[in-house]
PDB file of C-alpha atoms in Angstrom:
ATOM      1  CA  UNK A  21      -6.187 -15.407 -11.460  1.00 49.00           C
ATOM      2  CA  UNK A  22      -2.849 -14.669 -11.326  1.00 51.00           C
ATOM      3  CA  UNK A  23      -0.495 -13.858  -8.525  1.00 44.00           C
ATOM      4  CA  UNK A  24       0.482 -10.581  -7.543  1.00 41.00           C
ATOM      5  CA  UNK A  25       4.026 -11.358  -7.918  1.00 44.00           C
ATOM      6  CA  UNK A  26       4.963 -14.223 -10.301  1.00 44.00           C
ATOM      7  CA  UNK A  27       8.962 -14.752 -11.127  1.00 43.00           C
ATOM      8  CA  UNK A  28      10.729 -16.778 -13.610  1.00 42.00           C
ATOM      9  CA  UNK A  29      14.719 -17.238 -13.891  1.00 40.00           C
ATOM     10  CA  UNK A  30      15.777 -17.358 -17.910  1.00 42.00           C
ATOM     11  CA  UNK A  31      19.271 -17.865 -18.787  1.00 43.00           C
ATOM     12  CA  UNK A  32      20.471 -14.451 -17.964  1.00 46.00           C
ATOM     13  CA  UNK A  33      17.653 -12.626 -16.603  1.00 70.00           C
ATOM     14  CA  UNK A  34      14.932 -12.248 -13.766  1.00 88.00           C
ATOM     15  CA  UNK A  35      11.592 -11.826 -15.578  1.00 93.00           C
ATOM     16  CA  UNK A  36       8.402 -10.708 -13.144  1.00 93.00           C
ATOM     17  CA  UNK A  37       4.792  -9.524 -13.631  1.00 96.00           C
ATOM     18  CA  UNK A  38       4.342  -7.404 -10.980  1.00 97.00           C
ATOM     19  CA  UNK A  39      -0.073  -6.431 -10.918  1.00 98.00           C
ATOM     20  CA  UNK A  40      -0.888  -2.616 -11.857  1.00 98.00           C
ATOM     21  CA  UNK A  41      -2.216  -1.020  -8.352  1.00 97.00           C
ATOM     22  CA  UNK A  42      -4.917   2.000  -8.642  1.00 96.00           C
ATOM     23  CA  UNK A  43      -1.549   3.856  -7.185  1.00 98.00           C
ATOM     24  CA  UNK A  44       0.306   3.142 -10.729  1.00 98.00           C
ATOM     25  CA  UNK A  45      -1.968   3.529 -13.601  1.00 99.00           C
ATOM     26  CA  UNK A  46      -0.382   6.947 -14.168  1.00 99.00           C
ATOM     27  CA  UNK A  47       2.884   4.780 -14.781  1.00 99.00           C
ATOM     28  CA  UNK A  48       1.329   2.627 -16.346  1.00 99.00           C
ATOM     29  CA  UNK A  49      -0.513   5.331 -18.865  1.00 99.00           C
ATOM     30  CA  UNK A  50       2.994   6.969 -19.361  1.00 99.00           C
ATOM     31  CA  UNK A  51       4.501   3.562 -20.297  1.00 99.00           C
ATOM     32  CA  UNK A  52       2.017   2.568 -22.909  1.00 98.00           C
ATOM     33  CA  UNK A  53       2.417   6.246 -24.595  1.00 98.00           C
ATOM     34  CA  UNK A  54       6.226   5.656 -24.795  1.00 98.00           C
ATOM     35  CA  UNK A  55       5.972   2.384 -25.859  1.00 98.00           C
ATOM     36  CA  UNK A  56       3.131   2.748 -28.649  1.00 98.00           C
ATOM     37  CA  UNK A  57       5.204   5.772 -30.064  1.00 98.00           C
ATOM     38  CA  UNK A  58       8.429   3.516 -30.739  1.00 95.00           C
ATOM     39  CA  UNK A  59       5.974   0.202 -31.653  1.00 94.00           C
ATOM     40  CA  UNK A  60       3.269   1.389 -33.825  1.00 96.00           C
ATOM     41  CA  UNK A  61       4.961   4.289 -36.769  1.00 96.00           C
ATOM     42  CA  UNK A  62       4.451   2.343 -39.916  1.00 95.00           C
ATOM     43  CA  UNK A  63       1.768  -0.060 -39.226  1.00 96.00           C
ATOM     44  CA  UNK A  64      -0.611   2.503 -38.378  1.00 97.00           C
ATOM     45  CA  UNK A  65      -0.722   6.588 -38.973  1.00 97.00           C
ATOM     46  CA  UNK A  66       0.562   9.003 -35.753  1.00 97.00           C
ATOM     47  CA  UNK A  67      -3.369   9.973 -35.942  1.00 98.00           C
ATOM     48  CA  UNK A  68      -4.716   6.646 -34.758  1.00 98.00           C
ATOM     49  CA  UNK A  69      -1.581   5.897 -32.414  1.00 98.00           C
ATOM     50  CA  UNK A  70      -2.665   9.231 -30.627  1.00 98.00           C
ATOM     51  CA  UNK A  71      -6.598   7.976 -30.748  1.00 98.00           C
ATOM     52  CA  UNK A  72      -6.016   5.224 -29.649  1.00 98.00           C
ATOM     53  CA  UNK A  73      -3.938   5.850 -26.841  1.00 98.00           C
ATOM     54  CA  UNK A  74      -5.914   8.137 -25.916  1.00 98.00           C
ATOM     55  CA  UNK A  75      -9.438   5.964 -25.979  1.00 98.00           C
ATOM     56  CA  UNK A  76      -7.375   3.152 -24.581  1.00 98.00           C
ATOM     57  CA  UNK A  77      -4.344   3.584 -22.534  1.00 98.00           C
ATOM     58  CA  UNK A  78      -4.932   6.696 -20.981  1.00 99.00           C
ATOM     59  CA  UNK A  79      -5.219   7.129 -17.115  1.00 99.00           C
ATOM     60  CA  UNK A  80      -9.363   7.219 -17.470  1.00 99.00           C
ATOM     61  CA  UNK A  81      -9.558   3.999 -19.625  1.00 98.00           C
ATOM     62  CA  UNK A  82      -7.534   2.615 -17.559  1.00 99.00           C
ATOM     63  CA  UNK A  83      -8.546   2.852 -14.152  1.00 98.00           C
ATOM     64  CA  UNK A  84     -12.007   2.009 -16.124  1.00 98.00           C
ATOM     65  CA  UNK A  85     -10.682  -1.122 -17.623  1.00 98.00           C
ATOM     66  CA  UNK A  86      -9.652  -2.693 -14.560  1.00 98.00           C
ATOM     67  CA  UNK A  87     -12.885  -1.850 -12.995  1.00 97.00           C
ATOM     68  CA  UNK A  88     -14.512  -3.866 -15.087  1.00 96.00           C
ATOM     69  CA  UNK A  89     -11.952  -6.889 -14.758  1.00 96.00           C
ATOM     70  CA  UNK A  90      -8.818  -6.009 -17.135  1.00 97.00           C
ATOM     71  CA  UNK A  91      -5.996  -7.192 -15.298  1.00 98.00           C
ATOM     72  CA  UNK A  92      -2.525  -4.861 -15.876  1.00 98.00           C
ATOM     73  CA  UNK A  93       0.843  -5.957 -14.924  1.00 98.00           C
ATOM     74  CA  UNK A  94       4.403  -4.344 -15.324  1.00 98.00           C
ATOM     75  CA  UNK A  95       7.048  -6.883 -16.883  1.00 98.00           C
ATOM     76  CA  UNK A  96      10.217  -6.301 -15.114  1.00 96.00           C
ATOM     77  CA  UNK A  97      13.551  -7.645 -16.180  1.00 94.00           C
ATOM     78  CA  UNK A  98      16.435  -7.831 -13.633  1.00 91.00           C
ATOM     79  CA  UNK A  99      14.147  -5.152 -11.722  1.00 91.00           C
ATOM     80  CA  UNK A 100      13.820  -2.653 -14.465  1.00 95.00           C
ATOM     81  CA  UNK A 101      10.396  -2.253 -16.333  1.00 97.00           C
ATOM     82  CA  UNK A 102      10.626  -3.547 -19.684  1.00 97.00           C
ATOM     83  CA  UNK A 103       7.065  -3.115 -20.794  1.00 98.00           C
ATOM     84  CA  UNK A 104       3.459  -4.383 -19.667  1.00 99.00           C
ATOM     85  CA  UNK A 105       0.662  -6.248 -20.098  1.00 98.00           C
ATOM     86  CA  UNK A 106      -3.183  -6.663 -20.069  1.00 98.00           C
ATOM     87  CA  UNK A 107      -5.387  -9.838 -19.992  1.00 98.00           C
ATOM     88  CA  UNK A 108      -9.232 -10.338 -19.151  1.00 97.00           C
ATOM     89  CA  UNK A 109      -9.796 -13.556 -17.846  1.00 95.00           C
ATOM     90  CA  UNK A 110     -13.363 -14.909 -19.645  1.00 93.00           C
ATOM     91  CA  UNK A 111     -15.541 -18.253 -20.168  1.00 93.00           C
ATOM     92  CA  UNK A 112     -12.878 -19.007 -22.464  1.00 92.00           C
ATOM     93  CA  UNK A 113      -9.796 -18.860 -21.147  1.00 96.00           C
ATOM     94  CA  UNK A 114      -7.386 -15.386 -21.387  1.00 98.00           C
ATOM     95  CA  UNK A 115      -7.687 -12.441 -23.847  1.00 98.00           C
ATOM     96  CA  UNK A 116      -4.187 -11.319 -23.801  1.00 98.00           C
ATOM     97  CA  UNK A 117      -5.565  -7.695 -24.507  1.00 97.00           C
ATOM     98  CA  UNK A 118      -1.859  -5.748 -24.631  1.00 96.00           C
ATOM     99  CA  UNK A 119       1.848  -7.139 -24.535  1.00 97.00           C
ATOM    100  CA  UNK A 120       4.325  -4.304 -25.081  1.00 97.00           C
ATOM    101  CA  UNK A 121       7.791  -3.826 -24.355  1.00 97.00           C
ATOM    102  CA  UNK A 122      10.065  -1.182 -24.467  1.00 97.00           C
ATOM    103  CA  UNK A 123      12.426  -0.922 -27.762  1.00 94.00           C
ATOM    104  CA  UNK A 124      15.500  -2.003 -25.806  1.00 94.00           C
ATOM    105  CA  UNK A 125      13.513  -4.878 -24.462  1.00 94.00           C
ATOM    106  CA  UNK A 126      12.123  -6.410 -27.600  1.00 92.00           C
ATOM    107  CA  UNK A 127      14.210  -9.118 -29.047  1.00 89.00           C
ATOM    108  CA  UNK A 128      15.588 -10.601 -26.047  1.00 90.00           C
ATOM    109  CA  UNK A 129      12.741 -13.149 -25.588  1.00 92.00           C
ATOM    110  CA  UNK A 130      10.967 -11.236 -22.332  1.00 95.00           C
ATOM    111  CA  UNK A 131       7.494 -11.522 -24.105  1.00 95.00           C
ATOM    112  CA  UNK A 132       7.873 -14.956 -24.739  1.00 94.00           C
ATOM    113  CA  UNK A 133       8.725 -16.108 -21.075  1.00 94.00           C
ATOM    114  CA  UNK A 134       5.805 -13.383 -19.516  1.00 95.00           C
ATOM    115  CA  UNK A 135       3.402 -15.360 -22.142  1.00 96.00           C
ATOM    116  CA  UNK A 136       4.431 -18.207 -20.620  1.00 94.00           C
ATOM    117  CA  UNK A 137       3.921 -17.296 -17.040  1.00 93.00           C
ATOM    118  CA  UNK A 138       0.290 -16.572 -18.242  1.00 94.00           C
ATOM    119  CA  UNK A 139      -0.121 -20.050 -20.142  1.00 94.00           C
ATOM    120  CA  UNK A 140       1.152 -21.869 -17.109  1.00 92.00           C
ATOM    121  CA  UNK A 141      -2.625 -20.869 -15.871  1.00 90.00           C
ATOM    122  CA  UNK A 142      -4.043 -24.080 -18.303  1.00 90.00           C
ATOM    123  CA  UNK A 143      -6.189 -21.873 -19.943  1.00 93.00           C
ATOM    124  CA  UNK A 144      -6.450 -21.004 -23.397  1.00 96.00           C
ATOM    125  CA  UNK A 145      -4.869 -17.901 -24.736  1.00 98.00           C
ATOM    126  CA  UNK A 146      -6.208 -15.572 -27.523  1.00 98.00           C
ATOM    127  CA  UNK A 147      -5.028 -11.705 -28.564  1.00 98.00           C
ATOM    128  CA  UNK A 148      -5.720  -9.494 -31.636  1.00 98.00           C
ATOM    129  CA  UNK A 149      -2.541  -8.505 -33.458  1.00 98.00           C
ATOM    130  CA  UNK A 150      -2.719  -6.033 -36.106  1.00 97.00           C
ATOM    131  CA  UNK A 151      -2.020  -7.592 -39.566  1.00 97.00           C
ATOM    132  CA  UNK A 152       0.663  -5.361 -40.343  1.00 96.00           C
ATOM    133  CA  UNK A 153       2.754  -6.299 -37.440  1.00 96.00           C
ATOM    134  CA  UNK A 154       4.477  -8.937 -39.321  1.00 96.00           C
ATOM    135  CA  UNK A 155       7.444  -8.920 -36.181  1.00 92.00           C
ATOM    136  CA  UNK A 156       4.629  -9.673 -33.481  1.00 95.00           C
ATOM    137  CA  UNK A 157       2.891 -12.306 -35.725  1.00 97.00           C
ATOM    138  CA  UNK A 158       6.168 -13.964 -36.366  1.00 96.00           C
ATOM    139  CA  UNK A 159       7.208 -14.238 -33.011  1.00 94.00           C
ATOM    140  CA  UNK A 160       3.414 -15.238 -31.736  1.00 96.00           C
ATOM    141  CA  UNK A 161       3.661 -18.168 -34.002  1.00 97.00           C
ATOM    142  CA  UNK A 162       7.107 -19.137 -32.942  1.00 95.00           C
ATOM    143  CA  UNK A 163       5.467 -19.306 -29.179  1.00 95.00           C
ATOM    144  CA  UNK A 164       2.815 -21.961 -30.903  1.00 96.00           C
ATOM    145  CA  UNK A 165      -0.099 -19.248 -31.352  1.00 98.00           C
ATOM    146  CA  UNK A 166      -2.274 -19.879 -34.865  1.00 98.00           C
ATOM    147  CA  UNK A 167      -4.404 -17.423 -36.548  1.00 98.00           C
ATOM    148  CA  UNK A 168      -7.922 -18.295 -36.055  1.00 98.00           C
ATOM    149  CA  UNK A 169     -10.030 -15.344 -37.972  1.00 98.00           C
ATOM    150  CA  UNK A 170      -9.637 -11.552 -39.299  1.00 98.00           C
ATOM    151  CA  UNK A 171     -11.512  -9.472 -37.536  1.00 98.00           C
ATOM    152  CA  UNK A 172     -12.032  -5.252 -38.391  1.00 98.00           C
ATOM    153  CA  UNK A 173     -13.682  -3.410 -35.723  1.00 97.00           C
ATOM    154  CA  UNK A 174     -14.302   0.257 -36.262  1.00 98.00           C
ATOM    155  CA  UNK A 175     -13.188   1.872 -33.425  1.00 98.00           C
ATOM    156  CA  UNK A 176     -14.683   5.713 -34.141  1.00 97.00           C
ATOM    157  CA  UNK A 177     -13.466   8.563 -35.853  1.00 97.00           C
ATOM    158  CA  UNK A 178     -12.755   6.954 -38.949  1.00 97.00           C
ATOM    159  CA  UNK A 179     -10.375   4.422 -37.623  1.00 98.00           C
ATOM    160  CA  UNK A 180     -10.223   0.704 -37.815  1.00 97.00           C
ATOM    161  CA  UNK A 181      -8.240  -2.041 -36.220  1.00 97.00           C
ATOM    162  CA  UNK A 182      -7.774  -4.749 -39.217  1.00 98.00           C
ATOM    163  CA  UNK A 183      -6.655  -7.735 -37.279  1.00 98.00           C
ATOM    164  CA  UNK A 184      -5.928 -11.246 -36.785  1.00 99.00           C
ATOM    165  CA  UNK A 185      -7.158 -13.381 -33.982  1.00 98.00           C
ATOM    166  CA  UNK A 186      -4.196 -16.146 -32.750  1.00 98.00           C
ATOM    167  CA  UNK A 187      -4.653 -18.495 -30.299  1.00 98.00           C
ATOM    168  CA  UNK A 188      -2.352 -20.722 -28.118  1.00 96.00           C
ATOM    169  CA  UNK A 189      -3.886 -23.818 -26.683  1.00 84.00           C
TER     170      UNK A 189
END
């Protein structure tokens, strides 16, 4: 759906999505551990960060996920990897899956324009956002996304995501 190489000039930087190759999933896998370490402390416990990375963003799940259609690209900003993110293109439009950036990165408005690359596809945009990640909700409904539900899904050993399904149209 999208290109392999899509770029964007903002004010002061050069924002890219550059797709995840079989050849960098490790990268990838090593990225999302950083990055869920600095983003997730205080919304949910070290215990389900570490399940969850594990069940989701390691090198297996992974290199499963994209065999079955998950799309992964590395957001670059002035050639430097700021962070990444997943989407499955469905019936309905996009499941932005993952959008994560790098502590440095956040701020700076380089999730906003790689949503926006995304959008420019036409179709409908939905993602899960924990509720207790009142910076990402903010900034999701600054970019025009609305909550449409609360969803919990038990995702095993004792852990649950308690979220909020947004939309942009």
């Amino acid at each position: 759906m999208l290109k392999i190489l899509i770029t964007i000039w903002c004010v002061v930087s050069k924002i890219t999505l550059e797709k995840v190759t079989a050849d960098k999933i490790e990268e990838l896998s090593s990225l999302a551990y950083k990055i869920w370490r600095e983003c997730f402390p205080g919304i949910i416990s070290n215990e389900q960060i570490e399940y969850m990375l594990e069940k989701f963003q390691s090198v297996q799940a992974i290199t499963k996920q994209i065999q079955t259609g998950y799309e992964y690209y590395f957001i670059t900003c002035d050639g430097k990897t700021a962070g990444y993110t997943g989407i499955i293109v469905n019936s309905d439009g996009i499941f932005l899956s993952k959008i994560y950036l790098i502590d440095t990165f956040r701020g700076n408005g380089i999730a906003s324009e790689a949503i926006r690359i995304i959008a420019k596809t036409g179709s409908p945009i939905t993602l899960t956002v924990n509720r207790g990640n009142l910076r990402a909700i903010r900034a999701y409904e600054k970019m025009g996304f609305v909550k449409i539900r609360e969803q919990k899904a038990d995702i095993g050993s004792g852990f649950i995501m308690d979220d909020y399904v947004m939309q942009l149209n």
